Amino acid sequence: MTTNQPNVDATVGDLGEQGILDAMLPLLDSEQASLGPGDDAGALRVRGTEVLVSVDTLVENQDFRLIWPSGLEHRAYDIGWKSIAQNVSDINAMGGHATGAVISLSLPKDTSVEWVRDFSRGIAEAIQGLGAQKLTILGGDLGKSQEISVTTTVLGECEHGKVLRSGVQVGDRIAAAGRVGAAGAGLSVLEHDRNEQVWSRAVRRLVQAQCRPVPPLESGPRAAEAGATAMMDISDGLIRDAGRLAKASHVNLELESSALQDYAVRLEAASELTGTDPMSWVLYGGEDFGLLAAFPEGIEIPEEFTVIGAAKPANGRRAVVKLDGKVSKPETGFDHFG
């Protein structure tokens, strides 16, 4: 009996580019593309609407480690999952749905083909598991490199009109949806020297929030339909991203720590393990890909949003974020070059 499946011990160097594509593409096939992987570019039907575009990159030893200090091996599946999650989150933050994606994958020559297949399964199952069934993989690029790097470009559309960062009005309520701080807590656990064999189930759930984030994909369109004046995803930390929202709209955002306590309580298992104040993850931890939105007074906010503050007039030229009345430092949170 013959089989087209590659040997599980094969590497990408053994197969070459076409062999790698033969291993990946059957897992990413879709009937939604008018022209999918295989040509120089993909084509997606657009029904007279504005197309959203976003791109993000995951780089080995910058955005993930193959082996963490805790001893956990970072699965290729999770890298594939996260490459989708962080990009569909950007479309979600505009109030839209993701419709198409192209993926550029660069690999060392000795990467196993099974790694590539696991990566592809992560992509495919993220699309289904996150509820992004409208998303079609249109194609991409494959190259050789010294480290693993994944760049994903996602297209999307807005049924209710796009929501920008610059629309916050004085008096708007500021609200968050999705997880806040969980991925930051998970990252601290991964970087900690406590062996992963001693982790509790609660700690493992936080690690999964970092490795396999779950953005609240229906909340973006729901917020847009409800009348949100502005919105963005929380990718680099609540305070840092709130500062971007404040700057874009030229208003001060005044947040209340009491409204954030429930988020901190959910992180106590990681706090006990690492000795870190859980509120620091809520305020400064990134990559949960939840939403930060502004809603005018008098409209009904979708129930999954928690009001955490309000928009106030900016004093002078500089718009700031205040926590319990004190100005927060704008440089706090994640920075690729920090």
CSV table of C-alpha atoms in Angstrom, one decimal:
chain,number,residue,atom,x,y,z
A,1,MET,CA,0.0,0.0,0.0
A,2,THR,CA,1.3,3.5,-0.9
A,3,THR,CA,0.7,6.8,0.8
A,4,ASN,CA,1.3,10.4,-0.1
A,5,GLN,CA,2.0,11.4,3.5
A,6,PRO,CA,5.6,12.3,4.2
A,7,ASN,CA,7.7,10.4,6.7
A,8,VAL,CA,7.1,11.8,10.2
A,9,ASP,CA,10.9,12.1,10.7
A,10,ALA,CA,11.4,14.0,7.4
A,11,THR,CA,12.6,17.6,7.5
A,12,VAL,CA,11.7,20.5,5.3
A,13,GLY,CA,15.1,20.2,3.8
A,14,ASP,CA,14.3,16.7,2.7
A,15,LEU,CA,11.2,17.7,0.9
A,16,GLY,CA,12.0,21.0,-0.7
A,17,GLU,CA,9.4,23.8,-1.2
A,18,GLN,CA,6.9,21.9,-3.3
A,19,GLY,CA,6.9,19.0,-0.9
A,20,ILE,CA,6.3,21.3,2.0
A,21,LEU,CA,3.4,22.9,0.2
A,22,ASP,CA,2.0,19.5,-0.6
A,23,ALA,CA,2.1,18.8,3.2
A,24,MET,CA,0.4,22.1,4.1
A,25,LEU,CA,-2.2,22.9,1.5
A,26,PRO,CA,-4.6,20.0,1.9
A,27,LEU,CA,-5.1,21.2,5.5
A,28,LEU,CA,-5.9,24.7,4.4
A,29,ASP,CA,-8.2,24.1,1.5
A,30,SER,CA,-11.3,26.2,1.3
A,31,GLU,CA,-14.3,26.5,-1.1
A,32,GLN,CA,-14.9,30.2,-0.2
A,33,ALA,CA,-12.0,31.6,-2.3
A,34,SER,CA,-12.6,32.4,-6.0
A,35,LEU,CA,-8.9,31.8,-6.4
A,36,GLY,CA,-7.0,30.2,-3.5
A,37,PRO,CA,-3.4,29.0,-2.9
A,38,GLY,CA,-1.5,28.0,-6.0
A,39,ASP,CA,-1.3,31.2,-8.2
A,40,ASP,CA,0.8,34.3,-7.7
A,41,ALA,CA,-2.0,36.0,-5.8
A,42,GLY,CA,-5.3,35.0,-4.2
A,43,ALA,CA,-8.7,36.5,-5.2
A,44,LEU,CA,-11.6,37.0,-2.9
A,45,ARG,CA,-15.1,38.1,-3.9
A,46,VAL,CA,-16.0,41.6,-2.5
A,47,ARG,CA,-19.6,42.5,-2.4
A,48,GLY,CA,-19.3,46.3,-2.9
A,49,THR,CA,-18.0,46.8,0.6
A,50,GLU,CA,-14.8,48.4,2.1
A,51,VAL,CA,-12.0,45.8,2.6
A,52,LEU,CA,-10.0,45.9,5.9
A,53,VAL,CA,-6.4,44.8,5.9
A,54,SER,CA,-4.1,43.9,8.8
A,55,VAL,CA,-0.7,42.3,9.1
A,56,ASP,CA,1.3,40.9,12.1
A,57,THR,CA,4.5,38.8,12.5
A,58,LEU,CA,5.5,36.2,15.0
A,59,VAL,CA,9.3,35.7,15.3
A,60,GLU,CA,11.2,32.9,17.2
A,61,ASN,CA,12.9,34.2,20.4
A,62,GLN,CA,11.0,37.5,20.0
A,63,ASP,CA,7.4,36.4,20.2
A,64,PHE,CA,7.8,32.8,21.3
A,65,ARG,CA,10.5,30.3,22.3
A,66,LEU,CA,10.6,26.8,21.1
A,67,ILE,CA,11.6,25.7,24.6
A,68,TRP,CA,10.6,28.1,27.5
A,69,PRO,CA,12.7,28.5,30.7
A,70,SER,CA,9.9,26.6,32.5
A,71,GLY,CA,10.7,23.6,30.2
A,72,LEU,CA,7.5,23.7,28.2
A,73,GLU,CA,8.0,22.9,24.5
A,74,HIS,CA,6.0,25.5,22.4
A,75,ARG,CA,3.9,23.6,19.9
A,76,ALA,CA,3.8,24.5,16.3
A,77,TYR,CA,0.0,24.1,16.5
A,78,ASP,CA,-0.1,27.1,19.0
A,79,ILE,CA,2.1,29.2,16.7
A,80,GLY,CA,-0.3,28.6,13.9
A,81,TRP,CA,-3.3,29.3,16.1
A,82,LYS,CA,-1.8,32.6,17.4
A,83,SER,CA,-0.9,33.7,13.9
A,84,ILE,CA,-4.6,33.7,13.1
A,85,ALA,CA,-5.9,34.9,16.5
A,86,GLN,CA,-3.8,38.1,16.6
A,87,ASN,CA,-4.8,39.1,13.1
A,88,VAL,CA,-8.5,38.4,13.2
A,89,SER,CA,-8.4,40.4,16.4
A,90,ASP,CA,-7.4,43.5,14.5
A,91,ILE,CA,-10.3,43.1,12.1
A,92,ASN,CA,-12.6,42.5,15.1
A,93,ALA,CA,-11.4,45.7,16.7
A,94,MET,CA,-12.6,47.6,13.6
A,95,GLY,CA,-16.0,46.1,14.1
A,96,GLY,CA,-15.6,43.7,11.2
A,97,HIS,CA,-15.3,40.0,10.3
A,98,ALA,CA,-12.1,38.5,8.8
A,99,THR,CA,-12.7,37.1,5.2
A,100,GLY,CA,-9.3,36.2,3.8
A,101,ALA,CA,-5.6,35.7,4.7
A,102,VAL,CA,-2.2,35.2,3.2
A,103,ILE,CA,0.6,33.7,5.3
A,104,SER,CA,4.4,34.0,4.9
A,105,LEU,CA,6.3,31.3,6.7
A,106,SER,CA,10.2,31.2,6.9
A,107,LEU,CA,11.9,28.2,8.4
A,108,PRO,CA,15.3,26.7,9.1
A,109,LYS,CA,16.2,23.9,6.7
A,110,ASP,CA,16.2,21.3,9.5
A,111,THR,CA,12.6,22.0,10.6
A,112,SER,CA,10.6,18.8,10.6
A,113,VAL,CA,7.8,18.4,8.2
A,114,GLU,CA,5.6,17.2,11.1
A,115,TRP,CA,6.2,20.6,12.7
A,116,VAL,CA,4.9,22.2,9.5
A,117,ARG,CA,1.8,20.0,9.5
A,118,ASP,CA,1.1,20.7,13.2
A,119,PHE,CA,1.5,24.5,12.4
A,120,SER,CA,-1.1,24.1,9.6
A,121,ARG,CA,-3.5,22.2,11.8
A,122,GLY,CA,-3.3,25.1,14.3
A,123,ILE,CA,-4.2,27.6,11.6
A,124,ALA,CA,-7.2,25.5,10.4
A,125,GLU,CA,-8.5,24.8,13.9
A,126,ALA,CA,-8.1,28.4,15.0
A,127,ILE,CA,-10.4,29.5,12.1
A,128,GLN,CA,-13.0,27.1,13.3
A,129,GLY,CA,-12.5,27.3,17.1
A,130,LEU,CA,-12.5,31.1,17.2
A,131,GLY,CA,-15.6,31.3,15.1
A,132,ALA,CA,-13.9,32.9,12.1
A,133,GLN,CA,-15.6,30.6,9.5
A,134,LYS,CA,-15.8,33.4,7.0
A,135,LEU,CA,-12.0,33.4,6.8
A,136,THR,CA,-10.4,31.8,3.8
A,137,ILE,CA,-6.6,31.1,3.4
A,138,LEU,CA,-5.8,32.6,0.0
A,139,GLY,CA,-2.1,31.6,-0.2
A,140,GLY,CA,1.2,33.0,0.9
A,141,ASP,CA,4.9,32.5,0.7
A,142,LEU,CA,7.5,30.0,2.0
A,143,GLY,CA,11.2,30.7,2.6
A,144,LYS,CA,14.4,29.5,4.3
A,145,SER,CA,15.7,31.4,7.4
A,146,GLN,CA,17.9,31.0,10.5
A,147,GLU,CA,14.8,31.2,12.7
A,148,ILE,CA,11.1,30.6,12.4
A,149,SER,CA,9.1,33.6,11.4
A,150,VAL,CA,5.4,33.8,10.5
A,151,THR,CA,3.8,36.9,8.9
A,152,THR,CA,0.0,36.8,8.4
A,153,THR,CA,-2.0,39.4,6.4
A,154,VAL,CA,-5.7,39.3,7.0
A,155,LEU,CA,-8.5,41.0,5.0
A,156,GLY,CA,-12.0,41.8,6.4
A,157,GLU,CA,-15.2,43.7,6.0
A,158,CYS,CA,-17.6,45.6,8.2
A,159,GLU,CA,-21.3,45.1,8.1
A,160,HIS,CA,-22.0,48.1,10.4
A,161,GLY,CA,-19.3,50.4,9.3
A,162,LYS,CA,-15.7,50.5,10.6
A,163,VAL,CA,-15.0,51.8,14.1
A,164,LEU,CA,-11.7,53.8,14.5
A,165,ARG,CA,-9.6,54.7,17.5
A,166,SER,CA,-10.2,58.4,17.0
A,167,GLY,CA,-13.9,58.7,17.8
A,168,VAL,CA,-14.0,58.8,21.6
A,169,GLN,CA,-16.1,61.7,22.9
A,170,VAL,CA,-16.0,63.4,26.3
A,171,GLY,CA,-18.5,61.7,28.5
A,172,ASP,CA,-18.2,58.3,26.7
A,173,ARG,CA,-18.0,55.2,28.9
A,174,ILE,CA,-14.8,53.1,28.4
A,175,ALA,CA,-15.4,49.4,28.5
A,176,ALA,CA,-13.4,46.2,28.0
A,177,ALA,CA,-14.5,42.8,26.6
A,178,GLY,CA,-12.6,39.5,26.6
A,179,ARG,CA,-9.7,38.5,28.8
A,180,VAL,CA,-7.5,41.1,30.4
A,181,GLY,CA,-4.2,40.0,31.9
A,182,ALA,CA,-4.4,36.3,31.4
A,183,ALA,CA,-1.9,36.1,28.6
A,184,GLY,CA,0.5,38.3,30.5
A,185,ALA,CA,0.2,36.0,33.5
A,186,GLY,CA,0.8,33.0,31.2
A,187,LEU,CA,3.9,34.6,29.8
A,188,SER,CA,5.3,35.2,33.3
A,189,VAL,CA,4.8,31.5,34.1
A,190,LEU,CA,6.4,30.4,30.9
A,191,GLU,CA,9.5,32.6,31.6
A,192,HIS,CA,9.6,31.4,35.3
A,193,ASP,CA,12.0,28.7,36.3
A,194,ARG,CA,9.4,26.5,38.0
A,195,ASN,CA,9.1,23.3,36.0
A,196,GLU,CA,5.8,23.0,34.1
A,197,GLN,CA,5.3,19.6,35.7
A,198,VAL,CA,4.2,21.3,39.0
A,199,TRP,CA,1.7,23.6,37.3
A,200,SER,CA,-1.9,23.4,38.5
A,201,ARG,CA,-4.9,23.3,36.1
A,202,ALA,CA,-5.5,27.0,36.8
A,203,VAL,CA,-1.9,27.9,35.9
A,204,ARG,CA,-2.1,25.8,32.7
A,205,ARG,CA,-5.2,27.7,31.6
A,206,LEU,CA,-3.3,31.0,31.9
A,207,VAL,CA,-0.4,29.5,29.9
A,208,GLN,CA,-2.9,28.5,27.2
A,209,ALA,CA,-4.2,32.1,27.2
A,210,GLN,CA,-0.7,33.2,26.1
A,211,CYS,CA,0.0,30.4,23.6
A,212,ARG,CA,-3.5,30.0,22.2
A,213,PRO,CA,-5.4,33.3,22.8
A,214,VAL,CA,-9.2,33.6,22.2
A,215,PRO,CA,-10.2,37.1,21.0
A,216,PRO,CA,-14.0,37.8,21.5
A,217,LEU,CA,-14.7,37.9,17.8
A,218,GLU,CA,-18.4,38.6,17.9
A,219,SER,CA,-18.0,41.5,20.3
A,220,GLY,CA,-16.4,43.8,17.8
A,221,PRO,CA,-19.4,43.8,15.4
A,222,ARG,CA,-21.8,43.8,18.3
A,223,ALA,CA,-20.1,46.9,19.7
A,224,ALA,CA,-20.2,48.6,16.3
A,225,GLU,CA,-23.9,47.8,15.9
A,226,ALA,CA,-24.6,49.1,19.4
A,227,GLY,CA,-23.0,52.5,18.5
A,228,ALA,CA,-19.4,52.4,19.8
A,229,THR,CA,-17.7,55.6,19.0
A,230,ALA,CA,-14.2,54.1,19.1
A,231,MET,CA,-12.5,50.7,19.6
A,232,MET,CA,-9.2,48.9,19.5
A,233,ASP,CA,-7.8,45.5,20.6
A,234,ILE,CA,-5.7,45.1,23.7
A,235,SER,CA,-2.5,43.6,22.3
A,236,ASP,CA,0.2,45.5,24.2
A,237,GLY,CA,-1.4,46.0,27.6
A,238,LEU,CA,-4.4,47.9,28.8
A,239,ILE,CA,-2.6,51.1,29.9
A,240,ARG,CA,-0.5,51.3,26.8
A,241,ASP,CA,-3.4,50.7,24.4
A,242,ALA,CA,-5.7,53.0,26.4
A,243,GLY,CA,-3.0,55.7,25.9
A,244,ARG,CA,-3.2,55.1,22.1
A,245,LEU,CA,-7.0,55.5,22.2
A,246,ALA,CA,-6.7,58.7,24.3
A,247,LYS,CA,-4.1,60.1,22.0
A,248,ALA,CA,-6.0,59.3,18.8
A,249,SER,CA,-9.2,60.9,20.2
A,250,HIS,CA,-7.5,63.7,22.1
A,251,VAL,CA,-9.3,63.0,25.4
A,252,ASN,CA,-8.2,61.8,28.8
A,253,LEU,CA,-9.2,58.3,29.8
A,254,GLU,CA,-9.9,57.9,33.5
A,255,LEU,CA,-9.9,54.3,34.6
A,256,GLU,CA,-10.9,52.8,38.0
A,257,SER,CA,-8.9,49.9,39.5
A,258,SER,CA,-12.0,48.8,41.4
A,259,ALA,CA,-13.6,47.9,38.0
A,260,LEU,CA,-10.6,45.7,37.2
A,261,GLN,CA,-10.4,43.6,40.3
A,262,ASP,CA,-12.4,40.7,38.9
A,263,TYR,CA,-9.8,40.3,36.2
A,264,ALA,CA,-7.0,40.3,38.8
A,265,VAL,CA,-8.7,37.6,40.9
A,266,ARG,CA,-8.6,35.2,37.9
A,267,LEU,CA,-4.8,35.4,37.8
A,268,GLU,CA,-4.1,34.5,41.4
A,269,ALA,CA,-2.8,31.0,40.6
A,270,ALA,CA,0.0,32.5,38.5
A,271,SER,CA,0.6,35.1,41.1
A,272,GLU,CA,1.2,32.5,43.8
A,273,LEU,CA,3.6,30.7,41.5
A,274,THR,CA,5.7,33.7,40.4
A,275,GLY,CA,5.2,36.1,43.3
A,276,THR,CA,3.9,38.8,40.9
A,277,ASP,CA,1.1,41.3,41.7
A,278,PRO,CA,-1.8,40.1,39.5
A,279,MET,CA,-2.9,43.7,38.9
A,280,SER,CA,0.3,44.4,37.0
A,281,TRP,CA,-0.7,41.8,34.4
A,282,VAL,CA,-4.2,43.4,34.1
A,283,LEU,CA,-2.7,46.8,33.5
A,284,TYR,CA,0.4,46.0,31.5
A,285,GLY,CA,0.2,42.5,30.2
A,286,GLY,CA,-0.6,42.1,26.5
A,287,GLU,CA,-1.7,39.6,23.9
A,288,ASP,CA,-5.1,38.7,25.3
A,289,PHE,CA,-6.6,40.5,22.2
A,290,GLY,CA,-9.6,41.6,24.1
A,291,LEU,CA,-11.4,44.9,23.2
A,292,LEU,CA,-11.3,48.4,24.5
A,293,ALA,CA,-14.2,50.5,23.4
A,294,ALA,CA,-16.0,53.8,24.0
A,295,PHE,CA,-19.8,54.0,24.2
A,296,PRO,CA,-21.9,57.2,24.5
A,297,GLU,CA,-24.2,57.7,27.5
A,298,GLY,CA,-27.7,56.5,26.9
A,299,ILE,CA,-27.0,53.5,24.7
A,300,GLU,CA,-27.1,49.9,25.8
A,301,ILE,CA,-23.6,48.4,26.0
A,302,PRO,CA,-23.3,44.7,24.9
A,303,GLU,CA,-23.4,42.6,28.0
A,304,GLU,CA,-20.0,41.1,27.6
A,305,PHE,CA,-18.4,44.5,28.0
A,306,THR,CA,-17.3,45.8,31.5
A,307,VAL,CA,-17.3,49.5,32.1
A,308,ILE,CA,-13.9,50.4,33.5
A,309,GLY,CA,-13.8,54.2,33.2
A,310,ALA,CA,-14.9,57.3,31.3
A,311,ALA,CA,-13.5,59.9,28.8
A,312,LYS,CA,-12.8,63.3,30.1
A,313,PRO,CA,-11.5,66.5,28.5
A,314,ALA,CA,-7.7,66.6,27.8
A,315,ASN,CA,-5.8,69.2,29.6
A,316,GLY,CA,-3.6,71.1,27.1
A,317,ARG,CA,-2.0,69.3,24.2
A,318,ARG,CA,-1.3,65.9,25.8
A,319,ALA,CA,-4.0,63.3,26.3
A,320,VAL,CA,-3.3,61.0,29.1
A,321,VAL,CA,-4.6,57.9,30.9
A,322,LYS,CA,-5.3,58.1,34.6
A,323,LEU,CA,-5.8,55.3,37.0
A,324,ASP,CA,-7.6,56.2,40.2
A,325,GLY,CA,-6.9,59.9,39.4
A,326,LYS,CA,-3.1,59.4,38.8
A,327,VAL,CA,-1.5,59.7,35.4
A,328,SER,CA,-0.1,56.4,34.1
A,329,LYS,CA,3.2,56.3,32.3
A,330,PRO,CA,2.6,56.0,28.5
A,331,GLU,CA,5.6,53.7,27.9
A,332,THR,CA,4.3,50.9,30.1
A,333,GLY,CA,3.2,47.7,28.4
A,334,PHE,CA,4.8,45.6,25.6
A,335,ASP,CA,7.2,47.1,23.1
A,336,HIS,CA,9.0,45.0,20.5
A,337,PHE,CA,12.0,47.3,20.7
A,338,GLY,CA,11.8,48.0,24.5
